[in-house]
mmCIF file of C-alpha atoms in Angstrom:
data_model
loop_
_atom_site.group_PDB
_atom_site.id
_atom_site.type_symbol
_atom_site.label_atom_id
_atom_site.label_comp_id
_atom_site.label_asym_id
_atom_site.label_seq_id
_atom_site.Cartn_x
_atom_site.Cartn_y
_atom_site.Cartn_z
ATOM 1 C CA ALA A 1 45.231 -57.643 -42.439
ATOM 2 C CA PRO A 2 47.239 -57.742 -45.393
ATOM 3 C CA VAL A 3 45.159 -60.366 -48.495
ATOM 4 C CA ASP A 4 48.015 -61.690 -50.934
ATOM 5 C CA ALA A 5 47.852 -59.090 -54.546
ATOM 6 C CA LEU A 6 47.351 -62.693 -56.669
ATOM 7 C CA SER A 7 45.541 -64.278 -54.645
ATOM 8 C CA GLY A 8 43.202 -67.098 -56.568
ATOM 9 C CA VAL A 9 43.890 -65.147 -59.580
ATOM 10 C CA SER A 10 44.000 -67.519 -63.310
ATOM 11 C CA LEU A 11 44.975 -66.661 -66.381
ATOM 12 C CA GLU A 12 45.122 -68.564 -69.713
ATOM 13 C CA ALA A 13 45.815 -65.997 -72.549
ATOM 14 C CA ARG A 14 45.468 -67.976 -76.115
ATOM 15 C CA ARG A 15 48.515 -67.864 -78.617
ATOM 16 C CA GLY A 16 47.924 -65.348 -81.113
ATOM 17 C CA ALA A 17 45.278 -63.555 -79.368
ATOM 18 C CA LEU A 18 46.000 -60.037 -77.856
ATOM 19 C CA THR A 19 45.430 -59.817 -74.337
ATOM 20 C CA ALA A 20 44.674 -56.978 -71.967
ATOM 21 C CA VAL A 21 44.668 -56.429 -68.148
ATOM 22 C CA VAL A 22 42.614 -54.220 -67.167
ATOM 23 C CA GLY A 23 41.269 -53.535 -63.681
ATOM 24 C CA PRO A 24 40.604 -50.502 -61.037
ATOM 25 C CA ASN A 25 43.184 -49.521 -59.193
ATOM 26 C CA GLY A 26 44.982 -51.815 -55.977
ATOM 27 C CA SER A 27 43.233 -55.287 -58.009
ATOM 28 C CA GLY A 28 47.231 -57.219 -59.279
ATOM 29 C CA LYS A 29 47.532 -55.666 -63.051
ATOM 30 C CA SER A 30 51.315 -54.546 -62.133
ATOM 31 C CA THR A 31 51.595 -57.551 -59.879
ATOM 32 C CA LEU A 32 50.320 -59.985 -62.427
ATOM 33 C CA VAL A 33 52.667 -58.727 -65.360
ATOM 34 C CA ARG A 34 55.857 -57.722 -62.468
ATOM 35 C CA ALA A 35 55.673 -61.779 -61.793
ATOM 36 C CA LEU A 36 55.092 -62.990 -65.777
ATOM 37 C CA ILE A 37 59.183 -60.974 -66.299
ATOM 38 C CA ARG A 38 60.005 -62.152 -62.803
ATOM 39 C CA ARG A 39 60.094 -58.457 -61.598
ATOM 40 C CA ALA A 40 57.840 -60.034 -58.045
ATOM 41 C CA ALA A 41 58.438 -63.258 -56.296
ATOM 42 C CA LEU A 42 56.077 -65.781 -56.351
ATOM 43 C CA THR A 43 54.946 -67.323 -53.272
ATOM 44 C CA ARG A 44 52.428 -69.971 -53.836
ATOM 45 C CA GLY A 45 52.028 -71.114 -57.217
ATOM 46 C CA GLY A 46 53.402 -70.677 -61.006
ATOM 47 C CA ILE A 47 53.197 -69.055 -64.145
ATOM 48 C CA PHE A 48 53.410 -71.186 -67.082
ATOM 49 C CA VAL A 49 53.909 -70.132 -70.752
ATOM 50 C CA GLU A 50 53.575 -73.083 -73.415
ATOM 51 C CA ASP A 51 53.865 -75.558 -70.563
ATOM 52 C CA LYS A 52 56.850 -74.501 -69.496
ATOM 53 C CA PRO A 53 57.473 -72.978 -66.493
ATOM 54 C CA VAL A 54 58.611 -68.864 -66.547
ATOM 55 C CA SER A 55 61.107 -69.946 -63.209
ATOM 56 C CA THR A 56 63.065 -71.841 -65.702
ATOM 57 C CA MET A 57 63.723 -69.593 -68.909
ATOM 58 C CA ASP A 58 67.142 -67.465 -69.127
ATOM 59 C CA GLY A 59 66.180 -63.870 -69.689
ATOM 60 C CA ALA A 60 66.507 -63.868 -73.518
ATOM 61 C CA GLU A 61 63.967 -67.009 -74.199
ATOM 62 C CA LEU A 62 61.353 -65.085 -71.932
ATOM 63 C CA ALA A 63 62.217 -61.648 -73.583
ATOM 64 C CA ARG A 64 61.214 -64.004 -76.805
ATOM 65 C CA THR A 65 58.746 -66.167 -75.646
ATOM 66 C CA VAL A 66 56.544 -63.018 -73.520
ATOM 67 C CA ALA A 67 55.833 -58.713 -75.064
ATOM 68 C CA VAL A 68 54.354 -56.612 -72.213
ATOM 69 C CA VAL A 69 53.385 -53.078 -73.431
ATOM 70 C CA THR A 70 52.802 -50.679 -70.336
ATOM 71 C CA GLN A 71 50.549 -47.656 -70.473
ATOM 72 C CA LEU A 72 52.116 -44.474 -71.534
#
């Protein structure tokens, strides 16, 4: 049976700190980042930045608040 990529995942990234998401292929890294930037829908749970749900932020606010650098 399929398993949700991020089932049971919890992450806290502190303001001002550099946070890296690393792991083996298929571990949910891309899904986590895609959910953070609203490119993947959540089936349950939520993503909050500074105690505000990402789902309520407009695109400009999200862009000012979250930066993602992908591997080249």
